[in-house]
Every structure is written in C-alpha cells, then in structure tokens.
PDB file of C-alpha atoms in Angstrom:
ATOM      1  CA  UNK A   1      -0.041   0.009  -0.063  1.00 82.00           C
ATOM      2  CA  UNK A   2       1.433   3.371  -1.018  1.00 92.00           C
ATOM      3  CA  UNK A   3       2.188   5.850   1.488  1.00 97.00           C
ATOM      4  CA  UNK A   4       0.655   9.331   1.239  1.00 98.00           C
ATOM      5  CA  UNK A   5       2.381  12.410   2.621  1.00 98.00           C
ATOM      6  CA  UNK A   6      -0.045  15.095   3.483  1.00 98.00           C
ATOM      7  CA  UNK A   7       1.446  18.479   3.443  1.00 98.00           C
ATOM      8  CA  UNK A   8      -0.409  21.515   5.088  1.00 98.00           C
ATOM      9  CA  UNK A   9       1.224  24.954   5.028  1.00 97.00           C
ATOM     10  CA  UNK A  10      -0.325  27.218   7.633  1.00 96.00           C
ATOM     11  CA  UNK A  11       0.043  30.651   9.096  1.00 95.00           C
ATOM     12  CA  UNK A  12      -1.900  31.784  12.194  1.00 95.00           C
ATOM     13  CA  UNK A  13      -4.882  29.614  11.512  1.00 95.00           C
ATOM     14  CA  UNK A  14      -5.138  27.626  14.767  1.00 95.00           C
ATOM     15  CA  UNK A  15      -8.842  26.853  14.854  1.00 96.00           C
ATOM     16  CA  UNK A  16      -8.777  25.916  10.982  1.00 96.00           C
ATOM     17  CA  UNK A  17      -5.815  23.785  11.586  1.00 97.00           C
ATOM     18  CA  UNK A  18      -7.601  21.851  14.359  1.00 97.00           C
ATOM     19  CA  UNK A  19     -10.595  21.301  12.076  1.00 97.00           C
ATOM     20  CA  UNK A  20      -8.560  19.741   9.208  1.00 98.00           C
ATOM     21  CA  UNK A  21      -6.204  17.678  11.515  1.00 98.00           C
ATOM     22  CA  UNK A  22      -9.294  16.351  13.449  1.00 98.00           C
ATOM     23  CA  UNK A  23     -10.979  15.556   9.979  1.00 97.00           C
ATOM     24  CA  UNK A  24      -7.859  13.574   8.710  1.00 98.00           C
ATOM     25  CA  UNK A  25      -8.066  11.341  11.760  1.00 97.00           C
ATOM     26  CA  UNK A  26     -11.409  10.054  10.418  1.00 97.00           C
ATOM     27  CA  UNK A  27     -10.127   8.919   7.053  1.00 98.00           C
ATOM     28  CA  UNK A  28     -10.261   5.074   6.368  1.00 97.00           C
ATOM     29  CA  UNK A  29      -7.041   4.991   4.375  1.00 97.00           C
ATOM     30  CA  UNK A  30      -4.443   3.717   6.937  1.00 93.00           C
ATOM     31  CA  UNK A  31      -1.202   4.561   5.316  1.00 97.00           C
ATOM     32  CA  UNK A  32      -0.451   8.361   5.453  1.00 98.00           C
ATOM     33  CA  UNK A  33       1.724  10.835   7.188  1.00 98.00           C
ATOM     34  CA  UNK A  34       0.837  14.454   8.040  1.00 98.00           C
ATOM     35  CA  UNK A  35       3.173  17.110   7.700  1.00 98.00           C
ATOM     36  CA  UNK A  36       2.442  20.624   8.839  1.00 98.00           C
ATOM     37  CA  UNK A  37       4.670  23.499   7.607  1.00 98.00           C
ATOM     38  CA  UNK A  38       4.101  26.446  10.089  1.00 96.00           C
ATOM     39  CA  UNK A  39       5.134  29.713   8.633  1.00 96.00           C
ATOM     40  CA  UNK A  40       5.921  31.607  11.899  1.00 95.00           C
ATOM     41  CA  UNK A  41       2.479  31.436  13.514  1.00 95.00           C
ATOM     42  CA  UNK A  42       2.081  33.397  16.621  1.00 94.00           C
ATOM     43  CA  UNK A  43      -1.414  32.288  17.680  1.00 93.00           C
ATOM     44  CA  UNK A  44      -0.706  29.100  19.365  1.00 94.00           C
ATOM     45  CA  UNK A  45      -0.717  26.854  16.203  1.00 96.00           C
ATOM     46  CA  UNK A  46       2.681  25.291  16.941  1.00 97.00           C
ATOM     47  CA  UNK A  47       1.554  24.549  20.637  1.00 97.00           C
ATOM     48  CA  UNK A  48      -1.787  22.990  19.379  1.00 97.00           C
ATOM     49  CA  UNK A  49      -0.056  20.736  17.213  1.00 97.00           C
ATOM     50  CA  UNK A  50       2.550  19.676  19.678  1.00 97.00           C
ATOM     51  CA  UNK A  51      -0.113  19.067  22.389  1.00 97.00           C
ATOM     52  CA  UNK A  52      -3.096  17.547  20.389  1.00 97.00           C
ATOM     53  CA  UNK A  53      -1.517  16.014  17.490  1.00 97.00           C
ATOM     54  CA  UNK A  54       1.887  14.733  18.469  1.00 96.00           C
ATOM     55  CA  UNK A  55       1.970  12.161  15.698  1.00 96.00           C
ATOM     56  CA  UNK A  56       2.157  15.103  13.178  1.00 98.00           C
ATOM     57  CA  UNK A  57       5.464  16.121  11.635  1.00 98.00           C
ATOM     58  CA  UNK A  58       5.712  19.779  12.433  1.00 98.00           C
ATOM     59  CA  UNK A  59       8.210  22.008  10.702  1.00 97.00           C
ATOM     60  CA  UNK A  60       8.653  25.445  12.024  1.00 97.00           C
ATOM     61  CA  UNK A  61       9.720  28.464  10.013  1.00 96.00           C
ATOM     62  CA  UNK A  62      10.914  31.440  11.782  1.00 94.00           C
ATOM     63  CA  UNK A  63       8.644  33.695   9.621  1.00 93.00           C
ATOM     64  CA  UNK A  64       6.232  33.576   6.794  1.00 92.00           C
ATOM     65  CA  UNK A  65       8.115  32.183   3.918  1.00 90.00           C
ATOM     66  CA  UNK A  66       5.201  31.859   1.593  1.00 90.00           C
ATOM     67  CA  UNK A  67       3.014  29.006   0.349  1.00 92.00           C
ATOM     68  CA  UNK A  68       5.544  27.822  -2.274  1.00 93.00           C
ATOM     69  CA  UNK A  69       8.524  27.519  -0.192  1.00 95.00           C
ATOM     70  CA  UNK A  70       6.461  25.934   2.513  1.00 96.00           C
ATOM     71  CA  UNK A  71       5.050  23.196  -0.064  1.00 97.00           C
ATOM     72  CA  UNK A  72       8.576  22.614  -1.261  1.00 96.00           C
ATOM     73  CA  UNK A  73       9.850  22.040   2.338  1.00 97.00           C
ATOM     74  CA  UNK A  74       7.058  19.527   2.868  1.00 97.00           C
ATOM     75  CA  UNK A  75       7.954  17.735  -0.345  1.00 97.00           C
ATOM     76  CA  UNK A  76      11.530  17.429   0.777  1.00 96.00           C
ATOM     77  CA  UNK A  77      10.229  16.008   4.165  1.00 97.00           C
ATOM     78  CA  UNK A  78       7.648  13.606   2.486  1.00 98.00           C
ATOM     79  CA  UNK A  79       8.437   9.767   2.578  1.00 97.00           C
ATOM     80  CA  UNK A  80       5.310   8.991   0.579  1.00 97.00           C
ATOM     81  CA  UNK A  81       5.056   8.065  -3.122  1.00 96.00           C
ATOM     82  CA  UNK A  82       2.074  10.288  -3.407  1.00 98.00           C
ATOM     83  CA  UNK A  83       2.010  13.906  -1.913  1.00 98.00           C
ATOM     84  CA  UNK A  84      -1.301  15.461  -1.085  1.00 98.00           C
ATOM     85  CA  UNK A  85      -1.460  19.147  -0.552  1.00 98.00           C
ATOM     86  CA  UNK A  86      -4.263  20.604   1.684  1.00 98.00           C
ATOM     87  CA  UNK A  87      -4.975  24.198   2.878  1.00 97.00           C
ATOM     88  CA  UNK A  88      -5.402  24.728   6.609  1.00 96.00           C
ATOM     89  CA  UNK A  89      -8.957  26.091   6.014  1.00 96.00           C
ATOM     90  CA  UNK A  90     -10.418  22.815   4.595  1.00 97.00           C
ATOM     91  CA  UNK A  91     -12.269  19.780   5.934  1.00 97.00           C
ATOM     92  CA  UNK A  92     -12.461  16.342   4.371  1.00 97.00           C
ATOM     93  CA  UNK A  93     -15.999  15.793   2.972  1.00 95.00           C
ATOM     94  CA  UNK A  94     -16.255  11.968   3.815  1.00 96.00           C
ATOM     95  CA  UNK A  95     -13.783   9.212   5.375  1.00 97.00           C
ATOM     96  CA  UNK A  96     -12.754   7.839   2.025  1.00 98.00           C
ATOM     97  CA  UNK A  97     -11.325  10.843   0.317  1.00 98.00           C
ATOM     98  CA  UNK A  98      -7.747   9.701   0.450  1.00 98.00           C
ATOM     99  CA  UNK A  99      -8.481   6.200  -0.428  1.00 98.00           C
ATOM    100  CA  UNK A 100     -10.350   7.410  -3.476  1.00 97.00           C
ATOM    101  CA  UNK A 101      -7.714   9.646  -4.646  1.00 98.00           C
ATOM    102  CA  UNK A 102      -5.018   6.990  -4.264  1.00 98.00           C
ATOM    103  CA  UNK A 103      -7.158   4.645  -6.241  1.00 97.00           C
ATOM    104  CA  UNK A 104      -7.413   7.061  -9.198  1.00 97.00           C
ATOM    105  CA  UNK A 105      -3.776   7.568  -9.335  1.00 97.00           C
ATOM    106  CA  UNK A 106      -2.906   3.913  -9.132  1.00 97.00           C
ATOM    107  CA  UNK A 107      -5.386   3.033 -11.879  1.00 96.00           C
ATOM    108  CA  UNK A 108      -4.955   5.812 -14.290  1.00 97.00           C
ATOM    109  CA  UNK A 109      -1.258   6.567 -15.002  1.00 97.00           C
ATOM    110  CA  UNK A 110      -2.326   9.449 -17.493  1.00 97.00           C
ATOM    111  CA  UNK A 111      -3.765  11.519 -14.558  1.00 98.00           C
ATOM    112  CA  UNK A 112      -1.114  13.614 -12.945  1.00 98.00           C
ATOM    113  CA  UNK A 113      -3.364  15.404 -10.355  1.00 98.00           C
ATOM    114  CA  UNK A 114      -6.629  14.701  -8.689  1.00 98.00           C
ATOM    115  CA  UNK A 115      -8.654  16.600  -6.082  1.00 97.00           C
ATOM    116  CA  UNK A 116     -11.379  19.009  -5.922  1.00 93.00           C
ATOM    117  CA  UNK A 117     -12.916  21.766  -3.584  1.00 93.00           C
ATOM    118  CA  UNK A 118     -16.532  22.093  -2.430  1.00 91.00           C
ATOM    119  CA  UNK A 119     -18.147  25.267  -0.970  1.00 90.00           C
ATOM    120  CA  UNK A 120     -21.063  25.164   1.337  1.00 86.00           C
ATOM    121  CA  UNK A 121     -23.676  27.777   0.285  1.00 84.00           C
ATOM    122  CA  UNK A 122     -27.312  28.602   0.935  1.00 80.00           C
ATOM    123  CA  UNK A 123     -28.174  26.971  -2.232  1.00 78.00           C
ATOM    124  CA  UNK A 124     -26.301  23.673  -1.444  1.00 79.00           C
ATOM    125  CA  UNK A 125     -22.846  22.332  -2.232  1.00 83.00           C
ATOM    126  CA  UNK A 126     -20.949  23.694  -5.263  1.00 85.00           C
ATOM    127  CA  UNK A 127     -17.695  23.011  -6.880  1.00 87.00           C
ATOM    128  CA  UNK A 128     -15.349  25.017  -9.021  1.00 86.00           C
ATOM    129  CA  UNK A 129     -13.677  23.741 -12.196  1.00 88.00           C
ATOM    130  CA  UNK A 130     -10.706  25.834 -13.187  1.00 91.00           C
ATOM    131  CA  UNK A 131      -9.244  26.272 -16.611  1.00 91.00           C
ATOM    132  CA  UNK A 132      -6.057  28.386 -17.564  1.00 85.00           C
ATOM    133  CA  UNK A 133      -6.472  30.969 -20.153  1.00 82.00           C
ATOM    134  CA  UNK A 134      -4.144  32.179 -22.873  1.00 80.00           C
ATOM    135  CA  UNK A 135      -2.722  34.796 -20.487  1.00 77.00           C
ATOM    136  CA  UNK A 136      -2.391  32.620 -17.461  1.00 80.00           C
ATOM    137  CA  UNK A 137      -5.559  33.884 -15.906  1.00 82.00           C
ATOM    138  CA  UNK A 138      -8.166  31.468 -14.547  1.00 84.00           C
ATOM    139  CA  UNK A 139     -11.574  30.829 -15.943  1.00 86.00           C
ATOM    140  CA  UNK A 140     -13.895  29.318 -13.213  1.00 88.00           C
ATOM    141  CA  UNK A 141     -16.962  27.195 -13.666  1.00 85.00           C
ATOM    142  CA  UNK A 142     -19.320  26.746 -10.964  1.00 85.00           C
ATOM    143  CA  UNK A 143     -20.642  23.171 -11.033  1.00 79.00           C
ATOM    144  CA  UNK A 144     -23.250  21.209  -8.910  1.00 66.00           C
ATOM    145  CA  UNK A 145     -21.589  18.166  -7.332  1.00 59.00           C
ATOM    146  CA  UNK A 146     -24.550  16.111  -8.219  1.00 61.00           C
ATOM    147  CA  UNK A 147     -24.101  16.652 -12.076  1.00 61.00           C
ATOM    148  CA  UNK A 148     -20.660  14.967 -12.431  1.00 64.00           C
ATOM    149  CA  UNK A 149     -18.192  12.223 -11.062  1.00 77.00           C
ATOM    150  CA  UNK A 150     -14.758  12.798 -12.819  1.00 81.00           C
ATOM    151  CA  UNK A 151     -14.005  16.021 -14.770  1.00 87.00           C
ATOM    152  CA  UNK A 152     -10.847  17.167 -16.684  1.00 93.00           C
ATOM    153  CA  UNK A 153      -9.872  20.569 -15.767  1.00 94.00           C
ATOM    154  CA  UNK A 154      -6.924  23.094 -16.571  1.00 94.00           C
ATOM    155  CA  UNK A 155      -5.504  22.500 -13.070  1.00 95.00           C
ATOM    156  CA  UNK A 156      -6.271  21.269  -9.478  1.00 96.00           C
ATOM    157  CA  UNK A 157      -6.209  23.861  -6.721  1.00 94.00           C
ATOM    158  CA  UNK A 158      -3.753  22.718  -4.118  1.00 95.00           C
ATOM    159  CA  UNK A 159      -6.336  23.405  -1.267  1.00 95.00           C
ATOM    160  CA  UNK A 160      -6.799  19.807  -2.169  1.00 98.00           C
ATOM    161  CA  UNK A 161      -4.615  18.124  -4.701  1.00 98.00           C
ATOM    162  CA  UNK A 162      -2.881  14.809  -4.715  1.00 98.00           C
ATOM    163  CA  UNK A 163      -0.086  13.891  -7.223  1.00 98.00           C
ATOM    164  CA  UNK A 164       2.811  11.356  -7.551  1.00 98.00           C
ATOM    165  CA  UNK A 165       6.050  12.753  -5.890  1.00 97.00           C
ATOM    166  CA  UNK A 166       7.993  11.830  -8.959  1.00 97.00           C
ATOM    167  CA  UNK A 167       5.843  13.922 -11.224  1.00 97.00           C
ATOM    168  CA  UNK A 168       6.062  16.931  -8.972  1.00 95.00           C
ATOM    169  CA  UNK A 169       9.812  16.547  -8.854  1.00 95.00           C
ATOM    170  CA  UNK A 170       9.925  16.442 -12.706  1.00 95.00           C
ATOM    171  CA  UNK A 171       8.057  19.982 -12.484  1.00 93.00           C
ATOM    172  CA  UNK A 172      10.929  20.968 -10.277  1.00 91.00           C
ATOM    173  CA  UNK A 173       8.372  21.786  -7.516  1.00 91.00           C
ATOM    174  CA  UNK A 174       6.767  25.054  -6.856  1.00 91.00           C
ATOM    175  CA  UNK A 175       8.296  28.345  -7.831  1.00 86.00           C
ATOM    176  CA  UNK A 176       9.330  30.087  -4.603  1.00 83.00           C
ATOM    177  CA  UNK A 177       9.233  33.497  -6.452  1.00 80.00           C
ATOM    178  CA  UNK A 178       5.400  33.164  -6.522  1.00 80.00           C
ATOM    179  CA  UNK A 179       5.104  33.321  -2.808  1.00 72.00           C
ATOM    180  CA  UNK A 180       1.446  32.455  -3.073  1.00 71.00           C
ATOM    181  CA  UNK A 181      -1.350  32.666  -5.670  1.00 78.00           C
ATOM    182  CA  UNK A 182      -1.070  30.774  -8.964  1.00 82.00           C
ATOM    183  CA  UNK A 183       1.475  28.114  -7.899  1.00 90.00           C
ATOM    184  CA  UNK A 184      -1.249  25.468  -8.470  1.00 92.00           C
ATOM    185  CA  UNK A 185      -2.065  26.852 -11.874  1.00 93.00           C
ATOM    186  CA  UNK A 186       1.740  26.755 -12.879  1.00 93.00           C
ATOM    187  CA  UNK A 187       1.984  22.927 -11.818  1.00 95.00           C
ATOM    188  CA  UNK A 188      -1.084  22.055 -13.657  1.00 93.00           C
ATOM    189  CA  UNK A 189       0.385  23.700 -16.830  1.00 92.00           C
ATOM    190  CA  UNK A 190       3.643  21.845 -16.336  1.00 95.00           C
ATOM    191  CA  UNK A 191       1.723  18.442 -15.913  1.00 97.00           C
ATOM    192  CA  UNK A 192      -0.231  19.041 -18.963  1.00 94.00           C
ATOM    193  CA  UNK A 193       3.120  19.725 -20.824  1.00 93.00           C
ATOM    194  CA  UNK A 194       4.166  16.304 -19.642  1.00 96.00           C
ATOM    195  CA  UNK A 195       1.041  14.638 -21.115  1.00 97.00           C
ATOM    196  CA  UNK A 196      -0.776  14.304 -17.901  1.00 98.00           C
ATOM    197  CA  UNK A 197      -4.231  15.359 -16.983  1.00 97.00           C
ATOM    198  CA  UNK A 198      -5.655  17.124 -14.001  1.00 97.00           C
ATOM    199  CA  UNK A 199      -9.022  15.975 -12.781  1.00 96.00           C
ATOM    200  CA  UNK A 200     -11.527  16.887 -10.121  1.00 95.00           C
ATOM    201  CA  UNK A 201     -13.610  13.987  -8.661  1.00 93.00           C
ATOM    202  CA  UNK A 202     -16.902  14.197  -6.684  1.00 91.00           C
ATOM    203  CA  UNK A 203     -15.544  11.487  -4.508  1.00 93.00           C
ATOM    204  CA  UNK A 204     -12.450  13.217  -3.575  1.00 95.00           C
ATOM    205  CA  UNK A 205     -13.654  16.722  -2.437  1.00 95.00           C
ATOM    206  CA  UNK A 206     -12.899  18.678   0.581  1.00 97.00           C
ATOM    207  CA  UNK A 207     -14.974  21.518   2.042  1.00 95.00           C
ATOM    208  CA  UNK A 208     -12.973  24.715   1.503  1.00 95.00           C
ATOM    209  CA  UNK A 209     -14.032  27.357   4.000  1.00 93.00           C
ATOM    210  CA  UNK A 210     -11.616  30.207   2.624  1.00 86.00           C
ATOM    211  CA  UNK A 211     -10.595  31.572   5.947  1.00 73.00           C
ATOM    212  CA  UNK A 212     -10.049  35.425   5.865  1.00 67.00           C
ATOM    213  CA  UNK A 213      -7.340  35.007   8.636  1.00 52.00           C
ATOM    214  CA  UNK A 214      -3.927  36.219   7.636  1.00 49.00           C
ATOM    215  CA  UNK A 215      -4.548  36.765   3.907  1.00 52.00           C
ATOM    216  CA  UNK A 216      -2.404  39.254   2.135  1.00 55.00           C
ATOM    217  CA  UNK A 217      -3.723  41.795  -0.653  1.00 58.00           C
ATOM    218  CA  UNK A 218      -4.221  39.660  -3.780  1.00 72.00           C
ATOM    219  CA  UNK A 219      -4.407  42.152  -6.665  1.00 69.00           C
ATOM    220  CA  UNK A 220      -0.682  42.965  -7.079  1.00 71.00           C
ATOM    221  CA  UNK A 221       0.451  39.390  -6.406  1.00 72.00           C
ATOM    222  CA  UNK A 222      -2.125  37.857  -8.807  1.00 70.00           C
ATOM    223  CA  UNK A 223      -1.172  39.963 -11.758  1.00 72.00           C
ATOM    224  CA  UNK A 224       2.717  39.628 -10.861  1.00 74.00           C
ATOM    225  CA  UNK A 225       2.492  35.908 -10.589  1.00 77.00           C
ATOM    226  CA  UNK A 226       0.384  35.600 -13.827  1.00 77.00           C
ATOM    227  CA  UNK A 227       2.913  37.461 -15.830  1.00 78.00           C
ATOM    228  CA  UNK A 228       5.853  35.444 -14.254  1.00 75.00           C
ATOM    229  CA  UNK A 229       3.992  32.133 -15.199  1.00 76.00           C
ATOM    230  CA  UNK A 230       3.622  33.172 -18.749  1.00 75.00           C
ATOM    231  CA  UNK A 231       7.344  34.205 -19.178  1.00 74.00           C
ATOM    232  CA  UNK A 232       8.713  31.129 -17.464  1.00 74.00           C
ATOM    233  CA  UNK A 233       6.368  28.546 -19.083  1.00 73.00           C
ATOM    234  CA  UNK A 234       4.609  29.634 -22.208  1.00 77.00           C
ATOM    235  CA  UNK A 235       5.777  29.369 -25.721  1.00 80.00           C
ATOM    236  CA  UNK A 236       7.545  32.507 -27.181  1.00 73.00           C
ATOM    237  CA  UNK A 237       4.841  32.887 -29.693  1.00 72.00           C
ATOM    238  CA  UNK A 238       2.197  33.323 -26.918  1.00 68.00           C
ATOM    239  CA  UNK A 239       4.040  36.043 -24.875  1.00 67.00           C
ATOM    240  CA  UNK A 240       3.127  38.982 -27.004  1.00 68.00           C
ATOM    241  CA  UNK A 241      -0.535  38.227 -26.580  1.00 63.00           C
TER     242      UNK A 241
END
C-alpha cells in the first residue's frame, strides 16, 4: 500500500488547523503521514499541534516564507510516493477521500493530479472547475456536485490536490518567487506539458472554507504571478498576447 504524505502549510490559523487535522483522523485509508509547515504563526498553532497531534510532523519556519517555499519544504520531508496538498482552512468531505484519490492515481497513469474543492452555500454544495487562459488567468466554472463524477480541468487547486511525488519533482516543485497565488496553476500547466491530465472528482472533495485570517492583498500578487507564469512557461509566440 502506497504511503501518502499530506502537506499542510499554515500561518496563524489555529482553529482552522484543528478542524482539518481532526478531519484527517477520520479517514479510512490507513497509510499516510501528516506534515504541517508552520510559517511563523504567533496564535498558538505550534502549541496546538505539539499537544493535540503529536504524531504530526511539524516543521517550524521562523517567519512567513510563503506557500510555495512551505510546500517545497513539505515535499523534501515527504516519505510517500504520493503527496497530498491541503490548505489549513479545509475539511475532508467524507472518510474515503484519500482512499479514492490513491485509487485514481494507481489505476490511471495518464492522470497527474486529482482533487477538488466544495463550498457550502445557502443553495447547497457547489464545486469550482478551473481552466487556464492564454494569458495565465483562471476561468472558473461553478458546478453542482450531483452533475458529475470525474471532470478534466486545467489544474487542481492545491487546497486539495494529490499527485505522484516523482511527477512533482519532474516539474521542479513550486516556484518560490510566486510566494502564493498561482502556484497550483503553474503545476497544472507543467503536468499538461508532460502529457498528464488534472481531474476533479466528486468522491475526492474537501470543503473549502476560505478563511479570511492572515490573507495578504491579492491584486498585485495575482498579476505579478500571472505574468511570471507566462514568461517562465509559455511558448515564445504566446508571450506578445
């Protein structure tokens, strides 16, 4: 049975972190490790993990290194063949999420990433399918979870994404210059260039609560990162557009 390394970057989200770590304890896939990369939290997150979840591998950064560096640190610590990225403000939707994700990657070598995020709204549960545009922006499509099982997308958001460690290493990990925002998009683009598909699956969802705690302004970072992704990855003939 393949070992799954679950990597959770976190920064001052003690309550959210407690929720996802508690949720993971209910998973029925028995062979996984949890790695929390703390980016200099000052809200008691470190003490929470050390006291309540002593089995979790905790890496403590002295300051906020950004999501990309934190994820790369997690990959370096990971012992599993599969790496599963989770945001700290998520919750597993049911006990077999990890088992289902592993099954998809084991049975479908052409799939490079699997995951999916669900949002609880007054109108029920919705999911978001994401495609990458020619200028590295994201086109987002809202989907009813009852309408699909597996759907190919441009990339899987790393709030909940599992992939083979070897494929991520072929992508050379996450670009540390992106800090955060767009890093999952770039990995999806690289996987596609390698001939691998990204899919969302209704049996592999997490609830994403999108915590407003410790979020930086996104406007400048979004466009800065978008331009960098194009310059670093896109064919030369696309760049003028």
